[in-house]
Coordinates of N, CA and C and ligand atoms in Angstrom, one line a residue:
X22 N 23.2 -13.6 48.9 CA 23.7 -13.3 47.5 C 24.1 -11.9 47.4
X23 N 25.1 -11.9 46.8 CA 25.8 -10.2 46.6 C 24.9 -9.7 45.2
X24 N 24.5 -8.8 45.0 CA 24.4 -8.5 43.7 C 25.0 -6.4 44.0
X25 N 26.0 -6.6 42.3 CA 26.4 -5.7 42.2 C 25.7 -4.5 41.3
X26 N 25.6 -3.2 41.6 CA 25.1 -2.2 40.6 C 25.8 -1.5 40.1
X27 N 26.3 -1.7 38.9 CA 27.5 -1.1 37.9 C 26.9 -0.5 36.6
X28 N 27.4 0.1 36.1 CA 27.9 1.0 34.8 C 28.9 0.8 34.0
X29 N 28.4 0.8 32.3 CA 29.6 0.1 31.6 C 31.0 1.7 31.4
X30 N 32.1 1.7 31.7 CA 32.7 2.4 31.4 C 33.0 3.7 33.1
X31 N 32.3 2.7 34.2 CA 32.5 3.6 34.7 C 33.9 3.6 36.0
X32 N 34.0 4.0 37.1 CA 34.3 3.7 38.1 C 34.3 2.1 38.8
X33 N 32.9 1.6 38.7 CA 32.5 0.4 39.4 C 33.2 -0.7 38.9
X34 N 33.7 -0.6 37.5 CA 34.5 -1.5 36.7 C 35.5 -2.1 37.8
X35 N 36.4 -1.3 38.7 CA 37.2 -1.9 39.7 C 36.5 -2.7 41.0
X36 N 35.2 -2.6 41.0 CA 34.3 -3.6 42.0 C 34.3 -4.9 41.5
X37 N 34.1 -4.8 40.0 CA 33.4 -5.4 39.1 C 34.4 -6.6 39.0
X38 N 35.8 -6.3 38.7 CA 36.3 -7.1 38.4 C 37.0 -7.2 39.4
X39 N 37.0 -6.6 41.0 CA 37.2 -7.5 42.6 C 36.3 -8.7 42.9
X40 N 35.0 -8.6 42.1 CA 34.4 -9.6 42.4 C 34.4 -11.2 41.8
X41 N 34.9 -10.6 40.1 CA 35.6 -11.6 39.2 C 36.8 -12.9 39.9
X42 N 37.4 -11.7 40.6 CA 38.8 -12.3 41.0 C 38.0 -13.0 42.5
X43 N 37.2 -13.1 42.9 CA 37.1 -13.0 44.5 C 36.5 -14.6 44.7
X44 N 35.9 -14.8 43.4 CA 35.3 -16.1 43.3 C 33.8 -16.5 44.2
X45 N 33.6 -15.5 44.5 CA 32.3 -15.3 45.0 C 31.0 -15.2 44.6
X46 N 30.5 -15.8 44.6 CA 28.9 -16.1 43.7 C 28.6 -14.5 43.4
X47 N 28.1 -14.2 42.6 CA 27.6 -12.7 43.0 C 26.8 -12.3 41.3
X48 N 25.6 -11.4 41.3 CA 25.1 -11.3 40.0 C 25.3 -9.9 40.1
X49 N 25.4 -9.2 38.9 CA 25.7 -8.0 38.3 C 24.6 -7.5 37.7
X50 N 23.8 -6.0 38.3 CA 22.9 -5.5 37.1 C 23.6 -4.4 36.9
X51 N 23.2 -4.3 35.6 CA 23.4 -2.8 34.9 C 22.6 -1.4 35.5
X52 N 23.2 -0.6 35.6 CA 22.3 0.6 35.5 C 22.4 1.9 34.5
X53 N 21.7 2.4 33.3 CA 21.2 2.9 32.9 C 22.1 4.3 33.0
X54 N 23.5 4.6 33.1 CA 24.0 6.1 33.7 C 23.6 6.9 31.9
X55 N 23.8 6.6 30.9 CA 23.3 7.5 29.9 C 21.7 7.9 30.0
X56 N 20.7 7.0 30.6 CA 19.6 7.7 30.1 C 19.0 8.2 32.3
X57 N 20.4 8.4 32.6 CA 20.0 8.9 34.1 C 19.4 7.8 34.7
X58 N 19.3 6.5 35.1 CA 18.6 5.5 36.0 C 19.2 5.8 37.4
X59 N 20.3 6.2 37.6 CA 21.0 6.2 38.8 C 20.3 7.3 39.6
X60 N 19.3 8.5 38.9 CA 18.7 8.9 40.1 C 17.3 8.6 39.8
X61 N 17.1 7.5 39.3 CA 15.3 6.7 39.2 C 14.8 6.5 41.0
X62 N 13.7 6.8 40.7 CA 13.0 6.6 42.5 C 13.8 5.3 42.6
X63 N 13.5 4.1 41.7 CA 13.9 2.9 41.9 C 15.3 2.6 42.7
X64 N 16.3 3.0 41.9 CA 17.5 3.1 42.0 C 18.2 4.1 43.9
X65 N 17.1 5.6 43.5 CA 18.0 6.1 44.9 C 17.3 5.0 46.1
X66 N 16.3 4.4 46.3 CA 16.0 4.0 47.0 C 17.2 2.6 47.8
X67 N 17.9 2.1 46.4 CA 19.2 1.6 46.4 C 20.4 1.9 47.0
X68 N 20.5 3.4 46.1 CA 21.6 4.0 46.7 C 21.1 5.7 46.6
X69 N 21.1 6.2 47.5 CA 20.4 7.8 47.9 C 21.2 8.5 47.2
X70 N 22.7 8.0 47.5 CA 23.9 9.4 46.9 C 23.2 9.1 44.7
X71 N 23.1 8.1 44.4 CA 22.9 8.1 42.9 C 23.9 8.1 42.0
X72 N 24.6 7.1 42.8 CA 25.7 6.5 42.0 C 25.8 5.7 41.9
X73 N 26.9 5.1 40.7 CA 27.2 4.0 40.9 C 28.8 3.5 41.6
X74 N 29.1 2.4 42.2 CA 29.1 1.2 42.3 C 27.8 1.1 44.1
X75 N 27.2 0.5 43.8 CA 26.6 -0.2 44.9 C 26.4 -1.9 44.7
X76 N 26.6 -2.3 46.2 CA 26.8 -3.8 46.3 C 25.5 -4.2 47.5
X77 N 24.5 -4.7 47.1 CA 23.8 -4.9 47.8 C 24.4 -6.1 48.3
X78 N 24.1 -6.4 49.9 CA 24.8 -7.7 51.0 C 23.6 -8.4 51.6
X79 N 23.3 -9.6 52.3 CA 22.8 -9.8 53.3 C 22.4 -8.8 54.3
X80 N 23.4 -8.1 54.4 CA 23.3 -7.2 55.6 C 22.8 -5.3 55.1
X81 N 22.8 -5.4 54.2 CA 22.2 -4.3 53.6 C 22.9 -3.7 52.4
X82 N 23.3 -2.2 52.3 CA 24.1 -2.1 51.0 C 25.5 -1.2 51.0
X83 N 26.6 -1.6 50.5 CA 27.6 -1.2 50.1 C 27.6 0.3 49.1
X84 N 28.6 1.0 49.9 CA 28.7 2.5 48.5 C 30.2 2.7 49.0
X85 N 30.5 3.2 47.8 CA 31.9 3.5 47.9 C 33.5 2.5 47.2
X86 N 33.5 2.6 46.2 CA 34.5 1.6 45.6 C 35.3 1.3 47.1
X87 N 36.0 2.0 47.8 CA 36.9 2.3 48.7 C 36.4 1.1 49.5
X88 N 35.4 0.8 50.2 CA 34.6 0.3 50.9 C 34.0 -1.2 50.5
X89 N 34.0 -1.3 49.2 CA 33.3 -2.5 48.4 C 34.4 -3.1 47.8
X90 N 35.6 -2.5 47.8 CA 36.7 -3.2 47.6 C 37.5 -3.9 48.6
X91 N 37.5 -2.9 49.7 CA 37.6 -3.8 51.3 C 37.1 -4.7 51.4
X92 N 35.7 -4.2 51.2 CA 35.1 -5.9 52.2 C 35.1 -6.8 51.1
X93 N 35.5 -6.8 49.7 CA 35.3 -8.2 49.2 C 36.7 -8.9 49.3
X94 N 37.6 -7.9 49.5 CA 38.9 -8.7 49.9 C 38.8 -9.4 51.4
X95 N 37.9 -8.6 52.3 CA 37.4 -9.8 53.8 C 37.1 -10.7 53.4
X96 N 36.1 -10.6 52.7 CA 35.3 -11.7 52.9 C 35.4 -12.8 52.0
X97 N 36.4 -12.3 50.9 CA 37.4 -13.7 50.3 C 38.5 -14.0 50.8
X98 N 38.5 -14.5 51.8 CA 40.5 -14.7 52.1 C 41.1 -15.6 51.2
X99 N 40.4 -16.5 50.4 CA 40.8 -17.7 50.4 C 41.4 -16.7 48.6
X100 N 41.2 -15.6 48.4 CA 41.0 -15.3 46.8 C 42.6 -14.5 47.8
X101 N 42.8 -14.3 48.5 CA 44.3 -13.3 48.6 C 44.4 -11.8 47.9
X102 N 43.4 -10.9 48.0 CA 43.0 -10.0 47.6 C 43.5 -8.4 48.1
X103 N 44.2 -8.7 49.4 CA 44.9 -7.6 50.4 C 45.4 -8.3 51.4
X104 N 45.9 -7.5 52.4 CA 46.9 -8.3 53.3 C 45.7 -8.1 54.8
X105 N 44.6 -9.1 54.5 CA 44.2 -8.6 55.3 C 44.2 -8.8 56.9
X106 N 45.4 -9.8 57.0 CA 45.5 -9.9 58.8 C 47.0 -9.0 59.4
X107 N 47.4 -8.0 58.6 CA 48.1 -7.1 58.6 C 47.7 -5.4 58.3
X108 N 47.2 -4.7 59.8 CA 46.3 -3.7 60.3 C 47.7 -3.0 59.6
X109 N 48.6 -3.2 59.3 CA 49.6 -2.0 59.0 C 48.9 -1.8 57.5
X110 N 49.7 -3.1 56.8 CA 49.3 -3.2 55.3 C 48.4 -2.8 54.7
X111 N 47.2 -3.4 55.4 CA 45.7 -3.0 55.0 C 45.4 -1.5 55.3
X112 N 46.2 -0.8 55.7 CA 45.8 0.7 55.8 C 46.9 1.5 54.9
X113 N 47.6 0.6 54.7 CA 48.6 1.1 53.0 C 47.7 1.1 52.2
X114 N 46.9 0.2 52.1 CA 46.3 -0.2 50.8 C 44.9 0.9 50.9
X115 N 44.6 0.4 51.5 CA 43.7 1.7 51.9 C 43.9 3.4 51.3
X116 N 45.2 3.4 51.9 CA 46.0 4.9 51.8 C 45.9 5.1 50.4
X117 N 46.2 4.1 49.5 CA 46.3 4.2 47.8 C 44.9 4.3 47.6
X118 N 44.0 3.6 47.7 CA 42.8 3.1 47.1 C 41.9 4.6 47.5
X119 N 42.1 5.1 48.6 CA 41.3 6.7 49.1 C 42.3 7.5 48.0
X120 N 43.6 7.3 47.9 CA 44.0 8.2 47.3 C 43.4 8.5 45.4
X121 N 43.3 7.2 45.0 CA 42.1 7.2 43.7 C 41.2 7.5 44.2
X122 N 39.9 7.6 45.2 CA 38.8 8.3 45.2 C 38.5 9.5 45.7
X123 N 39.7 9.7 46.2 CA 39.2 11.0 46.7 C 40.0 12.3 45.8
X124 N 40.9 12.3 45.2 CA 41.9 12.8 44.3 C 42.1 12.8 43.2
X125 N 42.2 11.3 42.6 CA 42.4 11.3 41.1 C 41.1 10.8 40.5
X126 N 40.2 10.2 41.1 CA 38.8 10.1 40.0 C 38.4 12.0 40.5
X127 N 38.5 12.1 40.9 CA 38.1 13.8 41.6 C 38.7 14.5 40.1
X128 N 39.8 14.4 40.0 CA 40.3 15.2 39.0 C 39.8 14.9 37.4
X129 N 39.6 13.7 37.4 CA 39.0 13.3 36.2 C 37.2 13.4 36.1
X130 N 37.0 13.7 37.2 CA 35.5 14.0 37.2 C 35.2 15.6 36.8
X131 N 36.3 16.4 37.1 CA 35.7 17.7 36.7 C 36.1 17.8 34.8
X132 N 36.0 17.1 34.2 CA 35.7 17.1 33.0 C 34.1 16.5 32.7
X133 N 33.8 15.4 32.8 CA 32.4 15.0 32.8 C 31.7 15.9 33.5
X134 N 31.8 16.3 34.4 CA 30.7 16.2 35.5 C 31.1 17.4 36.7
X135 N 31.8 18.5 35.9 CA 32.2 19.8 36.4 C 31.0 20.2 36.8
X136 N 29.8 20.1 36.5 CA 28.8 20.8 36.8 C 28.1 20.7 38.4
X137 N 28.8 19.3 39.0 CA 28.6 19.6 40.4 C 29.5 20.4 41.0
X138 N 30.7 21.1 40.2 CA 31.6 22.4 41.3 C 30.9 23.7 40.5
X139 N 30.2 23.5 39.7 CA 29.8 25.1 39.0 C 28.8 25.1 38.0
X140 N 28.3 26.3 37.8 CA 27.3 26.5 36.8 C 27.4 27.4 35.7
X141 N 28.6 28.1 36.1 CA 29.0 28.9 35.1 C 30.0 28.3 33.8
X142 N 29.4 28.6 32.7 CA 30.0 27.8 31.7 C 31.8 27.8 31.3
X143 N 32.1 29.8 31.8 CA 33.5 29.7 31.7 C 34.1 28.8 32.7
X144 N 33.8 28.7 34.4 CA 34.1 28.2 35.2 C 34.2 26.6 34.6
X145 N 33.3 26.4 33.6 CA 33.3 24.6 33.2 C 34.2 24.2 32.6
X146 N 34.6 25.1 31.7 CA 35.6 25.1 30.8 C 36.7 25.4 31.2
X147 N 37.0 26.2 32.6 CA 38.2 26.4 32.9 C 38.6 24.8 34.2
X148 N 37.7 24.5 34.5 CA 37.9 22.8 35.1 C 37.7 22.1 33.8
X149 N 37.5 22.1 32.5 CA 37.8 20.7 31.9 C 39.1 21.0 31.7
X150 N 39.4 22.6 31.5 CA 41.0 22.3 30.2 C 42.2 21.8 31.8
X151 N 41.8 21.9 33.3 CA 42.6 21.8 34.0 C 43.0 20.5 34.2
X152 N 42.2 19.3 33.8 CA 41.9 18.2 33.9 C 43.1 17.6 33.2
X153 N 44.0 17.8 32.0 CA 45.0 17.4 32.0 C 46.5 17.0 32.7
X154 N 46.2 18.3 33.4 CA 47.3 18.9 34.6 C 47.2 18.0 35.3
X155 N 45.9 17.9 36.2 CA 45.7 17.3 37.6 C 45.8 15.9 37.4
X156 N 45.2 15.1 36.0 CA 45.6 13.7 36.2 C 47.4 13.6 35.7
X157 N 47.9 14.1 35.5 CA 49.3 14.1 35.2 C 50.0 14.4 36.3
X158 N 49.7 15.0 37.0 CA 50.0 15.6 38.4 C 49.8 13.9 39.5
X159 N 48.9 13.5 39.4 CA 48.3 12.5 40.1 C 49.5 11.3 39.9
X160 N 49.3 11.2 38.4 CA 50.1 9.7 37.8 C 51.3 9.7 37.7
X161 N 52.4 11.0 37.6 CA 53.6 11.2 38.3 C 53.9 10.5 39.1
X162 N 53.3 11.1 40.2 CA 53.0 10.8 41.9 C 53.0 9.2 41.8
X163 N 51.7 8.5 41.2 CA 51.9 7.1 41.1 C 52.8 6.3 40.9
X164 N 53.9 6.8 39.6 CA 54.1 6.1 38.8 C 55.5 6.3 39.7
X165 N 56.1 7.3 40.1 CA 57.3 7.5 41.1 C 57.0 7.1 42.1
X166 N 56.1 7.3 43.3 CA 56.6 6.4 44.4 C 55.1 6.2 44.6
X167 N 54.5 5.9 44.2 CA 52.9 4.6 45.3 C 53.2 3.5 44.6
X168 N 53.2 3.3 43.4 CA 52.9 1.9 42.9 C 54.8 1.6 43.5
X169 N 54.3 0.2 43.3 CA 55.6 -0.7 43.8 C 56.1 -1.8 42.7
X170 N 55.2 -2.2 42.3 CA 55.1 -3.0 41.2 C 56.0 -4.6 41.4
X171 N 55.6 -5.6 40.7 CA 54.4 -5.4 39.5 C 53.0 -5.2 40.1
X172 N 52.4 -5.3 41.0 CA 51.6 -4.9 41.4 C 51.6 -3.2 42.2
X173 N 50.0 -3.0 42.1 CA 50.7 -1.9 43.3 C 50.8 -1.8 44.3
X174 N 50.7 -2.8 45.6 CA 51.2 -3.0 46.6 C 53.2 -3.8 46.4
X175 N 53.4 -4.3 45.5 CA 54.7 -5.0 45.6 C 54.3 -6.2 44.3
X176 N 54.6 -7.5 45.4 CA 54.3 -8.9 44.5 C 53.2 -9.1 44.5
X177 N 52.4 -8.6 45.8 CA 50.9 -9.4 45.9 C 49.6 -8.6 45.0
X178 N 49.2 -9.2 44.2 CA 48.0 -8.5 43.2 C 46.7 -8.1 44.6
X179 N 46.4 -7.3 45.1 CA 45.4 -6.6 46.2 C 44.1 -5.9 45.3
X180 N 43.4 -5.8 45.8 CA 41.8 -5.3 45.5 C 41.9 -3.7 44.9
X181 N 43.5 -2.8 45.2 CA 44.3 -2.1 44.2 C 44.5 -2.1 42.9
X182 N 44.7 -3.0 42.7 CA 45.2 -3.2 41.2 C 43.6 -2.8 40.1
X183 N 42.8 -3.7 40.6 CA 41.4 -3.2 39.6 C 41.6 -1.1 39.8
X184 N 41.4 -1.0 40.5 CA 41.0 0.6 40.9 C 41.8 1.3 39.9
X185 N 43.2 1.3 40.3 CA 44.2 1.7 39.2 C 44.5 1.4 38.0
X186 N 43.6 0.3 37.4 CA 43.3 -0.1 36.4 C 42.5 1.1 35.6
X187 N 41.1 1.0 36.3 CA 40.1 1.9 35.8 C 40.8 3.3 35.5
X188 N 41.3 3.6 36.4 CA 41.8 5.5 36.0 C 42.5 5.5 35.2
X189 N 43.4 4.5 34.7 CA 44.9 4.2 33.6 C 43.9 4.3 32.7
X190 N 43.0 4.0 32.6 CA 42.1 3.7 31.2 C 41.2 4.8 31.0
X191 N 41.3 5.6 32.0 CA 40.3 6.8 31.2 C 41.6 8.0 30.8
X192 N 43.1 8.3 31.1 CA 44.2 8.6 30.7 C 44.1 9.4 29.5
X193 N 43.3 8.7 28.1 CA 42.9 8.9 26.6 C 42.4 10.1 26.6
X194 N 41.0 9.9 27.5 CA 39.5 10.8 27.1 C 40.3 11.9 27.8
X195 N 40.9 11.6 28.7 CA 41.2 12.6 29.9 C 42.0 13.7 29.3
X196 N 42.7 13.5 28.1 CA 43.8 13.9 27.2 C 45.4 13.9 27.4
X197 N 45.9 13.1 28.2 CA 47.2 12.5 28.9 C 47.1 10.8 28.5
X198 N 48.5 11.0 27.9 CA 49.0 10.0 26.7 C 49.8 9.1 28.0
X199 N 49.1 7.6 28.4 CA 49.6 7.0 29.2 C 51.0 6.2 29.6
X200 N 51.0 6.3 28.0 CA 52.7 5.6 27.6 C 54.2 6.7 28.2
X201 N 53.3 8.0 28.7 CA 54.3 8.8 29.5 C 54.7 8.5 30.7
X202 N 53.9 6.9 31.2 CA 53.8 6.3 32.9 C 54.4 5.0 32.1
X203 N 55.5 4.6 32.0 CA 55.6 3.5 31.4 C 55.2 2.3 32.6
X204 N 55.7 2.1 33.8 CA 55.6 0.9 35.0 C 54.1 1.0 35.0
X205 N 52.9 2.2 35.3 CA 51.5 2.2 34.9 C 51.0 1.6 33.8
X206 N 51.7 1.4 32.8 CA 51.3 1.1 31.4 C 51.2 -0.2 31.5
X207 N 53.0 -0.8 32.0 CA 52.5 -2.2 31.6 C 51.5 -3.0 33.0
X208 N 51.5 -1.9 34.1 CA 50.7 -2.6 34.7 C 49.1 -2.7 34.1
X209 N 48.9 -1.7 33.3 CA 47.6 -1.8 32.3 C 47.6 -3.0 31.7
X210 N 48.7 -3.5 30.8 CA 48.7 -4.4 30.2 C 48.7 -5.6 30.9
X211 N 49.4 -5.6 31.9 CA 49.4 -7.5 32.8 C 48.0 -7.4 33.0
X212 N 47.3 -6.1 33.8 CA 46.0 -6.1 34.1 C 44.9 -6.8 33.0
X213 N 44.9 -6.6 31.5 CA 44.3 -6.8 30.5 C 44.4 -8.3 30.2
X214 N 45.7 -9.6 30.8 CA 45.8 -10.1 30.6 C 45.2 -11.8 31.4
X215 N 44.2 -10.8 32.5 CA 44.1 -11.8 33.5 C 42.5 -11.7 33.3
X216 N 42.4 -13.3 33.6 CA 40.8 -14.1 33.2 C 39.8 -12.7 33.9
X217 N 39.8 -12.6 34.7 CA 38.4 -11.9 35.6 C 38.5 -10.7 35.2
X218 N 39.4 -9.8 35.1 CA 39.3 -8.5 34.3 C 38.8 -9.1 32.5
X219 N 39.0 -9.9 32.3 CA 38.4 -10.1 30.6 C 36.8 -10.5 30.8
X220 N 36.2 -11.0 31.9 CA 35.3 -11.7 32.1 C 34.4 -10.2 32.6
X221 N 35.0 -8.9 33.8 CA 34.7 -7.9 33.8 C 34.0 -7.1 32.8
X222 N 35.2 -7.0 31.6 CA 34.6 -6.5 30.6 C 33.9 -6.6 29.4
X223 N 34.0 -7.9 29.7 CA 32.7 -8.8 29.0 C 31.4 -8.8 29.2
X224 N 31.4 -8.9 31.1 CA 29.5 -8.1 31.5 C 29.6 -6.5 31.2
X225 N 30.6 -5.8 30.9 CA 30.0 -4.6 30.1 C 29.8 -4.2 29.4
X226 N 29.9 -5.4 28.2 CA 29.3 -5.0 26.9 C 28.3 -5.7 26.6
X227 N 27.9 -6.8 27.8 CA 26.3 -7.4 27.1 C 25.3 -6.7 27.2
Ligands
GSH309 N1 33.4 7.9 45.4 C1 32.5 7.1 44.7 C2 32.2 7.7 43.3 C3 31.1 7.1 42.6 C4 30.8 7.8 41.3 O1 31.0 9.1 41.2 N2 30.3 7.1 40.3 C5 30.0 7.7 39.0 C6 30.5 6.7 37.9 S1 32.2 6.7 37.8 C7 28.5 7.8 38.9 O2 27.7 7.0 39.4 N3 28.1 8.9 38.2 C8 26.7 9.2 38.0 C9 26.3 10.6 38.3 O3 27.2 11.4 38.7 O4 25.2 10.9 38.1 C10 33.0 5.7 44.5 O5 34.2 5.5 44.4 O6 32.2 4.7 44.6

């Protein structure tokens, strides 16, 4: 049995709804990121780093969207989730999917959660107001040449599309008006329109 550990509103939302789409048995708990559960003895014993998405497996546990979105596209083939008997492709897809973790949730993190680059308050304030730049900087980039569309590998919907989903959607808080990425936009919208993303966001509000 997979069971996933998510957060409503967070990151993991693109696990959440790779697993929707993957058709794979799997239960979902919540974890507690407003009242701090993520670094409960309980929880690091789960995951040490004290975040979220973690996917516990048979074989032990998953961290890393990047990583937990791979392997559920392995281990669904039958769901068509990446290309995955194509070592080229699959390291395209890769290329994008590190490019959201390591870059653009990065950029959108030093607004929340500046406080892991600093402690000085002007230094906090001088990474939140930067935070507009760098995800506009990011989704340029996107919206001109990574995405392909209608998905963002081309035709085939890949374990991508949730990921890029989630960061289109934090765009608002972030203070970058998304209707300035029009091809990102409506891929927001086809995204909104498909059963397992509605079913996603449905376990985040119970
Ligand atoms: N690179 C990690 C980032 C995980 C991450 O930062 N998750 C956030 C939620 S979006 C979290 O758990 N934050 C809680 C905290 O920082 O205490 C991934 O993609 O899985």
């Amino acid at each position: 049995m997979l069971t996933l550990y998510f957060a409503p509103g967070s990151c993991a939302l693109a696990s959440l709804i790779a697993l929707e789409e993957s058709g794979l048995s799997f239960d979902a708990k919540k974890v507690n990121t407003r009242e701090n559960e993520q670094r409960s003895e309980a929880y690091l014993k789960i995951n040490p780093k004290g975040r979220v998405p973690a996917l516990a497996t048979e074989r032990g546990v998953l961290t890393e969207n990047t990583a937990i979105l791979a392997y559920i596209a392995q281990i669904a083939p039958a769901a068509k989730l990446g290309p995955i008997d194509d070592p080229f492709e699959f390291a395209r897809l890769q290329a994008f999917n590190s490019y959201i973790s390591s870059t653009v949730h990065v950029n959108h993190a030093h607004r929340p959660r500046g406080y892991r680059w600093a402690d000085d308050a002007a230094a906090l304030e001088a990474m939140k107001a930067k935070v507009p730049q760098t995800m506009t900087e990011s989704f340029e980039l996107i919206e001109a040449s990574l995405f392909q569309g209608p998905w963002v590998m081309g035709d085939a919907y890949t374990v991508a599309d949730p990921y890029l989903f989630v960061m289109t959607g934090w765009l608002p808080s972030d203070g970058v008006d998304p209707s300035v990425f029009p091809r990102v936009s409506e891929h927001y919208g086809r995204m909104l329109e498909r059963p397992a993303v509605q079913r996603a966001l449905a376990r985040e509000k119970v």
